[in-house]
């Protein structure tokens, strides 16, 4: 019963997010024009990869070649990202109604106006939020059990997040610093315990 309720919640969430992100015309902002300008450069040019905007949003614009396609694509990414995070958080709590409640709380947050209002906009905000949700989910899976595929997922999503907005470079940098501190601390503690055991 609980998995069916969780799936029903995700299906309702998926419909709402995709409908909200694709109903009506895409919202074009002043900054949207600058992303379109970068997307207009050849793919392997300096103007594309080192232009006035980070390259990921222009890359998606170039792939879909329309504002309507872009908002549909970023809405689908939002559905996938927040759905994965809801599933991941749900696995952290005991089964039954607690798991359903945890998943639904994540989906309710992802359905709030400050999150979904960007899905219809030709900007990088929606993509940035979706990648942040992917990154949190990847960190949780990696923290539970470290494997090379999970570490690779964290690295790839971090690089993608850094390529969405200039400010996210600092986010990824601080996360990397935090991980380095935790890994260094655990390594130091392990070496101390090993020396104590040897003596």
JSON list of C-alpha atoms in Angstrom, two decimals:
[
{"chain": "A", "resi": 1, "resn": "UNK", "atom": "CA", "xyz": [0.00, 0.00, 0.00]},
{"chain": "A", "resi": 2, "resn": "UNK", "atom": "CA", "xyz": [2.77, 2.45, 0.93]},
{"chain": "A", "resi": 3, "resn": "UNK", "atom": "CA", "xyz": [4.69, 2.07, -2.38]},
{"chain": "A", "resi": 4, "resn": "UNK", "atom": "CA", "xyz": [1.46, 2.62, -4.30]},
{"chain": "A", "resi": 5, "resn": "UNK", "atom": "CA", "xyz": [0.76, 5.81, -2.33]},
{"chain": "A", "resi": 6, "resn": "UNK", "atom": "CA", "xyz": [4.30, 7.07, -2.90]},
{"chain": "A", "resi": 7, "resn": "UNK", "atom": "CA", "xyz": [4.03, 6.33, -6.63]},
{"chain": "A", "resi": 8, "resn": "UNK", "atom": "CA", "xyz": [0.63, 8.05, -6.81]},
{"chain": "A", "resi": 9, "resn": "UNK", "atom": "CA", "xyz": [2.11, 11.12, -5.14]},
{"chain": "A", "resi": 10, "resn": "UNK", "atom": "CA", "xyz": [4.99, 11.20, -7.61]},
{"chain": "A", "resi": 11, "resn": "UNK", "atom": "CA", "xyz": [2.62, 10.80, -10.59]},
{"chain": "A", "resi": 12, "resn": "UNK", "atom": "CA", "xyz": [0.53, 13.72, -9.36]},
{"chain": "A", "resi": 13, "resn": "UNK", "atom": "CA", "xyz": [3.66, 15.75, -8.79]},
{"chain": "A", "resi": 14, "resn": "UNK", "atom": "CA", "xyz": [5.00, 14.87, -12.26]},
{"chain": "A", "resi": 15, "resn": "UNK", "atom": "CA", "xyz": [1.77, 15.91, -13.96]},
{"chain": "A", "resi": 16, "resn": "UNK", "atom": "CA", "xyz": [1.57, 19.18, -12.03]},
{"chain": "A", "resi": 17, "resn": "UNK", "atom": "CA", "xyz": [5.19, 20.19, -12.62]},
{"chain": "A", "resi": 18, "resn": "UNK", "atom": "CA", "xyz": [5.13, 19.36, -16.33]},
{"chain": "A", "resi": 19, "resn": "UNK", "atom": "CA", "xyz": [1.76, 21.07, -16.81]},
{"chain": "A", "resi": 20, "resn": "UNK", "atom": "CA", "xyz": [2.88, 24.17, -14.94]},
{"chain": "A", "resi": 21, "resn": "UNK", "atom": "CA", "xyz": [6.15, 24.33, -16.88]},
{"chain": "A", "resi": 22, "resn": "UNK", "atom": "CA", "xyz": [4.62, 23.94, -20.34]},
{"chain": "A", "resi": 23, "resn": "UNK", "atom": "CA", "xyz": [1.20, 25.60, -20.16]},
{"chain": "A", "resi": 24, "resn": "UNK", "atom": "CA", "xyz": [1.22, 28.88, -22.07]},
{"chain": "A", "resi": 25, "resn": "UNK", "atom": "CA", "xyz": [4.18, 30.49, -23.75]},
{"chain": "A", "resi": 26, "resn": "UNK", "atom": "CA", "xyz": [7.66, 30.34, -22.21]},
{"chain": "A", "resi": 27, "resn": "UNK", "atom": "CA", "xyz": [8.56, 33.37, -20.11]},
{"chain": "A", "resi": 28, "resn": "UNK", "atom": "CA", "xyz": [11.36, 35.34, -21.74]},
{"chain": "A", "resi": 29, "resn": "UNK", "atom": "CA", "xyz": [13.45, 37.58, -19.49]},
{"chain": "A", "resi": 30, "resn": "UNK", "atom": "CA", "xyz": [16.16, 40.08, -20.31]},
{"chain": "A", "resi": 31, "resn": "UNK", "atom": "CA", "xyz": [18.78, 37.50, -19.31]},
{"chain": "A", "resi": 32, "resn": "UNK", "atom": "CA", "xyz": [17.14, 34.94, -21.61]},
{"chain": "A", "resi": 33, "resn": "UNK", "atom": "CA", "xyz": [18.47, 36.88, -24.59]},
{"chain": "A", "resi": 34, "resn": "UNK", "atom": "CA", "xyz": [22.05, 36.53, -23.40]},
{"chain": "A", "resi": 35, "resn": "UNK", "atom": "CA", "xyz": [21.64, 32.75, -23.11]},
{"chain": "A", "resi": 36, "resn": "UNK", "atom": "CA", "xyz": [20.25, 32.71, -26.66]},
{"chain": "A", "resi": 37, "resn": "UNK", "atom": "CA", "xyz": [23.24, 34.72, -27.89]},
{"chain": "A", "resi": 38, "resn": "UNK", "atom": "CA", "xyz": [25.68, 32.23, -26.36]},
{"chain": "A", "resi": 39, "resn": "UNK", "atom": "CA", "xyz": [23.66, 29.32, -27.78]},
{"chain": "A", "resi": 40, "resn": "UNK", "atom": "CA", "xyz": [23.99, 30.91, -31.21]},
{"chain": "A", "resi": 41, "resn": "UNK", "atom": "CA", "xyz": [27.77, 30.48, -31.22]},
{"chain": "A", "resi": 42, "resn": "UNK", "atom": "CA", "xyz": [29.30, 27.36, -32.79]},
{"chain": "A", "resi": 43, "resn": "UNK", "atom": "CA", "xyz": [29.52, 24.49, -30.33]},
{"chain": "A", "resi": 44, "resn": "UNK", "atom": "CA", "xyz": [33.33, 24.32, -30.19]},
{"chain": "A", "resi": 45, "resn": "UNK", "atom": "CA", "xyz": [33.93, 28.06, -30.19]},
{"chain": "A", "resi": 46, "resn": "UNK", "atom": "CA", "xyz": [35.40, 30.19, -27.41]},
{"chain": "A", "resi": 47, "resn": "UNK", "atom": "CA", "xyz": [32.26, 32.31, -27.46]},
{"chain": "A", "resi": 48, "resn": "UNK", "atom": "CA", "xyz": [30.21, 29.26, -26.45]},
{"chain": "A", "resi": 49, "resn": "UNK", "atom": "CA", "xyz": [32.39, 27.73, -23.71]},
{"chain": "A", "resi": 50, "resn": "UNK", "atom": "CA", "xyz": [33.90, 30.96, -22.35]},
{"chain": "A", "resi": 51, "resn": "UNK", "atom": "CA", "xyz": [31.15, 33.42, -23.22]},
{"chain": "A", "resi": 52, "resn": "UNK", "atom": "CA", "xyz": [29.13, 35.80, -21.10]},
{"chain": "A", "resi": 53, "resn": "UNK", "atom": "CA", "xyz": [27.07, 32.92, -19.61]},
{"chain": "A", "resi": 54, "resn": "UNK", "atom": "CA", "xyz": [27.99, 29.46, -18.22]},
{"chain": "A", "resi": 55, "resn": "UNK", "atom": "CA", "xyz": [27.62, 26.87, -20.99]},
{"chain": "A", "resi": 56, "resn": "UNK", "atom": "CA", "xyz": [25.06, 24.33, -19.75]},
{"chain": "A", "resi": 57, "resn": "UNK", "atom": "CA", "xyz": [21.86, 26.34, -20.30]},
{"chain": "A", "resi": 58, "resn": "UNK", "atom": "CA", "xyz": [22.98, 27.51, -23.78]},
{"chain": "A", "resi": 59, "resn": "UNK", "atom": "CA", "xyz": [23.91, 23.89, -24.58]},
{"chain": "A", "resi": 60, "resn": "UNK", "atom": "CA", "xyz": [20.37, 22.70, -23.80]},
{"chain": "A", "resi": 61, "resn": "UNK", "atom": "CA", "xyz": [18.95, 25.62, -25.78]},
{"chain": "A", "resi": 62, "resn": "UNK", "atom": "CA", "xyz": [21.11, 24.62, -28.73]},
{"chain": "A", "resi": 63, "resn": "UNK", "atom": "CA", "xyz": [20.01, 20.97, -28.41]},
{"chain": "A", "resi": 64, "resn": "UNK", "atom": "CA", "xyz": [16.25, 21.65, -28.39]},
{"chain": "A", "resi": 65, "resn": "UNK", "atom": "CA", "xyz": [16.48, 24.72, -30.64]},
{"chain": "A", "resi": 66, "resn": "UNK", "atom": "CA", "xyz": [13.37, 26.40, -29.21]},
{"chain": "A", "resi": 67, "resn": "UNK", "atom": "CA", "xyz": [12.16, 28.08, -26.04]},
{"chain": "A", "resi": 68, "resn": "UNK", "atom": "CA", "xyz": [9.17, 25.73, -25.84]},
{"chain": "A", "resi": 69, "resn": "UNK", "atom": "CA", "xyz": [11.40, 22.67, -26.08]},
{"chain": "A", "resi": 70, "resn": "UNK", "atom": "CA", "xyz": [13.71, 24.13, -23.43]},
{"chain": "A", "resi": 71, "resn": "UNK", "atom": "CA", "xyz": [10.92, 24.65, -20.86]},
{"chain": "A", "resi": 72, "resn": "UNK", "atom": "CA", "xyz": [9.57, 21.14, -21.56]},
{"chain": "A", "resi": 73, "resn": "UNK", "atom": "CA", "xyz": [13.03, 19.64, -21.11]},
{"chain": "A", "resi": 74, "resn": "UNK", "atom": "CA", "xyz": [13.77, 21.47, -17.86]},
{"chain": "A", "resi": 75, "resn": "UNK", "atom": "CA", "xyz": [10.33, 20.51, -16.53]},
{"chain": "A", "resi": 76, "resn": "UNK", "atom": "CA", "xyz": [11.11, 16.83, -17.21]},
{"chain": "A", "resi": 77, "resn": "UNK", "atom": "CA", "xyz": [14.47, 17.22, -15.50]},
{"chain": "A", "resi": 78, "resn": "UNK", "atom": "CA", "xyz": [12.72, 18.75, -12.48]},
{"chain": "A", "resi": 79, "resn": "UNK", "atom": "CA", "xyz": [10.32, 15.80, -12.31]},
{"chain": "A", "resi": 80, "resn": "UNK", "atom": "CA", "xyz": [13.22, 13.32, -12.46]},
{"chain": "A", "resi": 81, "resn": "UNK", "atom": "CA", "xyz": [15.48, 15.18, -10.01]},
{"chain": "A", "resi": 82, "resn": "UNK", "atom": "CA", "xyz": [12.94, 15.82, -7.27]},
{"chain": "A", "resi": 83, "resn": "UNK", "atom": "CA", "xyz": [11.43, 12.37, -7.76]},
{"chain": "A", "resi": 84, "resn": "UNK", "atom": "CA", "xyz": [14.85, 10.79, -7.22]},
{"chain": "A", "resi": 85, "resn": "UNK", "atom": "CA", "xyz": [15.45, 12.93, -4.13]},
{"chain": "A", "resi": 86, "resn": "UNK", "atom": "CA", "xyz": [12.03, 12.01, -2.71]},
{"chain": "A", "resi": 87, "resn": "UNK", "atom": "CA", "xyz": [12.76, 8.31, -3.30]},
{"chain": "A", "resi": 88, "resn": "UNK", "atom": "CA", "xyz": [16.22, 8.66, -1.73]},
{"chain": "A", "resi": 89, "resn": "UNK", "atom": "CA", "xyz": [14.93, 10.47, 1.37]},
{"chain": "A", "resi": 90, "resn": "UNK", "atom": "CA", "xyz": [12.10, 7.96, 1.71]},
{"chain": "A", "resi": 91, "resn": "UNK", "atom": "CA", "xyz": [14.63, 5.12, 1.94]},
{"chain": "A", "resi": 92, "resn": "UNK", "atom": "CA", "xyz": [16.25, 6.80, 4.96]},
{"chain": "A", "resi": 93, "resn": "UNK", "atom": "CA", "xyz": [13.21, 6.28, 7.18]},
{"chain": "A", "resi": 94, "resn": "UNK", "atom": "CA", "xyz": [11.33, 3.11, 8.21]},
{"chain": "A", "resi": 95, "resn": "UNK", "atom": "CA", "xyz": [8.80, 1.69, 5.78]},
{"chain": "A", "resi": 96, "resn": "UNK", "atom": "CA", "xyz": [5.10, 2.38, 5.90]},
{"chain": "A", "resi": 97, "resn": "UNK", "atom": "CA", "xyz": [3.48, 5.78, 6.38]},
{"chain": "A", "resi": 98, "resn": "UNK", "atom": "CA", "xyz": [6.75, 7.41, 7.52]},
{"chain": "A", "resi": 99, "resn": "UNK", "atom": "CA", "xyz": [8.40, 6.62, 4.19]},
{"chain": "A", "resi": 100, "resn": "UNK", "atom": "CA", "xyz": [5.39, 7.91, 2.26]},
{"chain": "A", "resi": 101, "resn": "UNK", "atom": "CA", "xyz": [5.30, 11.08, 4.39]},
{"chain": "A", "resi": 102, "resn": "UNK", "atom": "CA", "xyz": [9.02, 11.72, 3.86]},
{"chain": "A", "resi": 103, "resn": "UNK", "atom": "CA", "xyz": [8.69, 11.34, 0.09]},
{"chain": "A", "resi": 104, "resn": "UNK", "atom": "CA", "xyz": [5.59, 13.51, -0.06]},
{"chain": "A", "resi": 105, "resn": "UNK", "atom": "CA", "xyz": [7.24, 16.26, 2.00]},
{"chain": "A", "resi": 106, "resn": "UNK", "atom": "CA", "xyz": [10.07, 16.47, -0.53]},
{"chain": "A", "resi": 107, "resn": "UNK", "atom": "CA", "xyz": [7.59, 16.55, -3.41]},
{"chain": "A", "resi": 108, "resn": "UNK", "atom": "CA", "xyz": [5.50, 19.19, -1.64]},
{"chain": "A", "resi": 109, "resn": "UNK", "atom": "CA", "xyz": [8.57, 21.37, -1.23]},
{"chain": "A", "resi": 110, "resn": "UNK", "atom": "CA", "xyz": [9.43, 20.87, -4.92]},
{"chain": "A", "resi": 111, "resn": "UNK", "atom": "CA", "xyz": [5.85, 21.92, -5.81]},
{"chain": "A", "resi": 112, "resn": "UNK", "atom": "CA", "xyz": [6.06, 25.21, -3.93]},
{"chain": "A", "resi": 113, "resn": "UNK", "atom": "CA", "xyz": [5.96, 28.44, -5.89]},
{"chain": "A", "resi": 114, "resn": "UNK", "atom": "CA", "xyz": [9.60, 29.53, -5.29]},
{"chain": "A", "resi": 115, "resn": "UNK", "atom": "CA", "xyz": [10.73, 26.27, -6.93]},
{"chain": "A", "resi": 116, "resn": "UNK", "atom": "CA", "xyz": [8.31, 25.66, -9.79]},
{"chain": "A", "resi": 117, "resn": "UNK", "atom": "CA", "xyz": [7.87, 29.26, -10.92]},
{"chain": "A", "resi": 118, "resn": "UNK", "atom": "CA", "xyz": [11.16, 28.98, -12.85]},
{"chain": "A", "resi": 119, "resn": "UNK", "atom": "CA", "xyz": [10.12, 26.00, -14.97]},
{"chain": "A", "resi": 120, "resn": "UNK", "atom": "CA", "xyz": [8.41, 28.21, -17.55]},
{"chain": "A", "resi": 121, "resn": "UNK", "atom": "CA", "xyz": [11.32, 30.65, -17.74]},
{"chain": "A", "resi": 122, "resn": "UNK", "atom": "CA", "xyz": [14.14, 30.46, -20.26]},
{"chain": "A", "resi": 123, "resn": "UNK", "atom": "CA", "xyz": [16.77, 30.90, -17.58]},
{"chain": "A", "resi": 124, "resn": "UNK", "atom": "CA", "xyz": [19.18, 28.73, -15.59]},
{"chain": "A", "resi": 125, "resn": "UNK", "atom": "CA", "xyz": [17.30, 28.78, -12.25]},
{"chain": "A", "resi": 126, "resn": "UNK", "atom": "CA", "xyz": [15.13, 25.69, -12.81]},
{"chain": "A", "resi": 127, "resn": "UNK", "atom": "CA", "xyz": [18.06, 23.69, -14.15]},
{"chain": "A", "resi": 128, "resn": "UNK", "atom": "CA", "xyz": [20.22, 24.78, -11.22]},
{"chain": "A", "resi": 129, "resn": "UNK", "atom": "CA", "xyz": [17.60, 23.71, -8.65]},
{"chain": "A", "resi": 130, "resn": "UNK", "atom": "CA", "xyz": [17.12, 20.34, -10.37]},
{"chain": "A", "resi": 131, "resn": "UNK", "atom": "CA", "xyz": [20.85, 19.67, -10.42]},
{"chain": "A", "resi": 132, "resn": "UNK", "atom": "CA", "xyz": [21.05, 20.64, -6.75]},
{"chain": "A", "resi": 133, "resn": "UNK", "atom": "CA", "xyz": [18.35, 18.04, -6.00]},
{"chain": "A", "resi": 134, "resn": "UNK", "atom": "CA", "xyz": [20.30, 15.46, -8.04]},
{"chain": "A", "resi": 135, "resn": "UNK", "atom": "CA", "xyz": [23.47, 16.36, -6.12]},
{"chain": "A", "resi": 136, "resn": "UNK", "atom": "CA", "xyz": [21.85, 15.97, -2.69]},
{"chain": "A", "resi": 137, "resn": "UNK", "atom": "CA", "xyz": [20.48, 12.58, -3.72]},
{"chain": "A", "resi": 138, "resn": "UNK", "atom": "CA", "xyz": [23.89, 11.51, -5.07]},
{"chain": "A", "resi": 139, "resn": "UNK", "atom": "CA", "xyz": [25.60, 12.63, -1.84]},
{"chain": "A", "resi": 140, "resn": "UNK", "atom": "CA", "xyz": [23.13, 10.61, 0.25]},
{"chain": "A", "resi": 141, "resn": "UNK", "atom": "CA", "xyz": [23.67, 7.46, -1.81]},
{"chain": "A", "resi": 142, "resn": "UNK", "atom": "CA", "xyz": [27.45, 7.91, -1.68]},
{"chain": "A", "resi": 143, "resn": "UNK", "atom": "CA", "xyz": [27.46, 8.56, 2.06]},
{"chain": "A", "resi": 144, "resn": "UNK", "atom": "CA", "xyz": [25.50, 5.36, 2.67]},
{"chain": "A", "resi": 145, "resn": "UNK", "atom": "CA", "xyz": [27.92, 3.24, 0.64]},
{"chain": "A", "resi": 146, "resn": "UNK", "atom": "CA", "xyz": [30.91, 4.56, -1.26]},
{"chain": "A", "resi": 147, "resn": "UNK", "atom": "CA", "xyz": [31.34, 3.04, -4.71]},
{"chain": "A", "resi": 148, "resn": "UNK", "atom": "CA", "xyz": [33.15, 4.40, -7.74]},
{"chain": "A", "resi": 149, "resn": "UNK", "atom": "CA", "xyz": [29.93, 4.84, -9.80]},
{"chain": "A", "resi": 150, "resn": "UNK", "atom": "CA", "xyz": [28.37, 6.85, -6.96]},
{"chain": "A", "resi": 151, "resn": "UNK", "atom": "CA", "xyz": [31.49, 8.97, -6.55]},
{"chain": "A", "resi": 152, "resn": "UNK", "atom": "CA", "xyz": [31.52, 9.54, -10.32]},
{"chain": "A", "resi": 153, "resn": "UNK", "atom": "CA", "xyz": [27.85, 10.59, -10.18]},
{"chain": "A", "resi": 154, "resn": "UNK", "atom": "CA", "xyz": [28.64, 13.15, -7.47]},
{"chain": "A", "resi": 155, "resn": "UNK", "atom": "CA", "xyz": [31.55, 14.55, -9.50]},
{"chain": "A", "resi": 156, "resn": "UNK", "atom": "CA", "xyz": [29.60, 14.72, -12.77]},
{"chain": "A", "resi": 157, "resn": "UNK", "atom": "CA", "xyz": [26.55, 16.37, -11.19]},
{"chain": "A", "resi": 158, "resn": "UNK", "atom": "CA", "xyz": [28.83, 18.83, -9.35]},
{"chain": "A", "resi": 159, "resn": "UNK", "atom": "CA", "xyz": [30.50, 19.81, -12.63]},
{"chain": "A", "resi": 160, "resn": "UNK", "atom": "CA", "xyz": [27.12, 20.19, -14.31]},
{"chain": "A", "resi": 161, "resn": "UNK", "atom": "CA", "xyz": [25.88, 22.36, -11.43]},
{"chain": "A", "resi": 162, "resn": "UNK", "atom": "CA", "xyz": [28.97, 24.56, -11.66]},
{"chain": "A", "resi": 163, "resn": "UNK", "atom": "CA", "xyz": [28.27, 24.97, -15.39]},
{"chain": "A", "resi": 164, "resn": "UNK", "atom": "CA", "xyz": [24.75, 26.36, -14.85]},
{"chain": "A", "resi": 165, "resn": "UNK", "atom": "CA", "xyz": [25.35, 29.58, -12.92]},
{"chain": "A", "resi": 166, "resn": "UNK", "atom": "CA", "xyz": [28.43, 31.55, -11.90]},
{"chain": "A", "resi": 167, "resn": "UNK", "atom": "CA", "xyz": [27.35, 31.51, -8.24]},
{"chain": "A", "resi": 168, "resn": "UNK", "atom": "CA", "xyz": [27.17, 27.71, -8.22]},
{"chain": "A", "resi": 169, "resn": "UNK", "atom": "CA", "xyz": [30.94, 27.49, -8.69]},
{"chain": "A", "resi": 170, "resn": "UNK", "atom": "CA", "xyz": [31.23, 28.69, -5.09]},
{"chain": "A", "resi": 171, "resn": "UNK", "atom": "CA", "xyz": [28.61, 26.17, -3.96]},
{"chain": "A", "resi": 172, "resn": "UNK", "atom": "CA", "xyz": [30.50, 23.29, -5.56]},
{"chain": "A", "resi": 173, "resn": "UNK", "atom": "CA", "xyz": [33.82, 24.63, -4.25]},
{"chain": "A", "resi": 174, "resn": "UNK", "atom": "CA", "xyz": [32.55, 24.81, -0.67]},
{"chain": "A", "resi": 175, "resn": "UNK", "atom": "CA", "xyz": [31.04, 21.33, -0.94]},
{"chain": "A", "resi": 176, "resn": "UNK", "atom": "CA", "xyz": [34.35, 20.01, -2.23]},
{"chain": "A", "resi": 177, "resn": "UNK", "atom": "CA", "xyz": [36.16, 21.69, 0.66]},
{"chain": "A", "resi": 178, "resn": "UNK", "atom": "CA", "xyz": [33.73, 20.18, 3.17]},
{"chain": "A", "resi": 179, "resn": "UNK", "atom": "CA", "xyz": [34.21, 16.71, 1.68]},
{"chain": "A", "resi": 180, "resn": "UNK", "atom": "CA", "xyz": [38.00, 17.13, 1.77]},
{"chain": "A", "resi": 181, "resn": "UNK", "atom": "CA", "xyz": [37.87, 18.12, 5.46]},
{"chain": "A", "resi": 182, "resn": "UNK", "atom": "CA", "xyz": [35.66, 15.13, 6.36]},
{"chain": "A", "resi": 183, "resn": "UNK", "atom": "CA", "xyz": [37.83, 12.70, 4.39]},
{"chain": "A", "resi": 184, "resn": "UNK", "atom": "CA", "xyz": [40.99, 14.17, 5.93]},
{"chain": "A", "resi": 185, "resn": "UNK", "atom": "CA", "xyz": [39.57, 13.91, 9.43]},
{"chain": "A", "resi": 186, "resn": "UNK", "atom": "CA", "xyz": [38.55, 10.28, 8.95]},
{"chain": "A", "resi": 187, "resn": "UNK", "atom": "CA", "xyz": [41.96, 9.48, 7.47]},
{"chain": "A", "resi": 188, "resn": "UNK", "atom": "CA", "xyz": [43.73, 11.14, 10.40]},
{"chain": "A", "resi": 189, "resn": "UNK", "atom": "CA", "xyz": [41.57, 9.29, 12.93]},
{"chain": "A", "resi": 190, "resn": "UNK", "atom": "CA", "xyz": [42.15, 5.99, 11.14]},
{"chain": "A", "resi": 191, "resn": "UNK", "atom": "CA", "xyz": [45.93, 6.50, 11.19]},
{"chain": "A", "resi": 192, "resn": "UNK", "atom": "CA", "xyz": [45.84, 7.34, 14.93]},
{"chain": "A", "resi": 193, "resn": "UNK", "atom": "CA", "xyz": [43.83, 4.21, 15.69]},
{"chain": "A", "resi": 194, "resn": "UNK", "atom": "CA", "xyz": [46.20, 2.14, 13.57]},
{"chain": "A", "resi": 195, "resn": "UNK", "atom": "CA", "xyz": [49.24, 3.49, 15.44]},
{"chain": "A", "resi": 196, "resn": "UNK", "atom": "CA", "xyz": [47.56, 2.79, 18.80]},
{"chain": "A", "resi": 197, "resn": "UNK", "atom": "CA", "xyz": [46.78, -0.75, 17.72]},
{"chain": "A", "resi": 198, "resn": "UNK", "atom": "CA", "xyz": [50.36, -1.32, 16.59]},
{"chain": "A", "resi": 199, "resn": "UNK", "atom": "CA", "xyz": [51.78, -0.04, 19.89]}
]
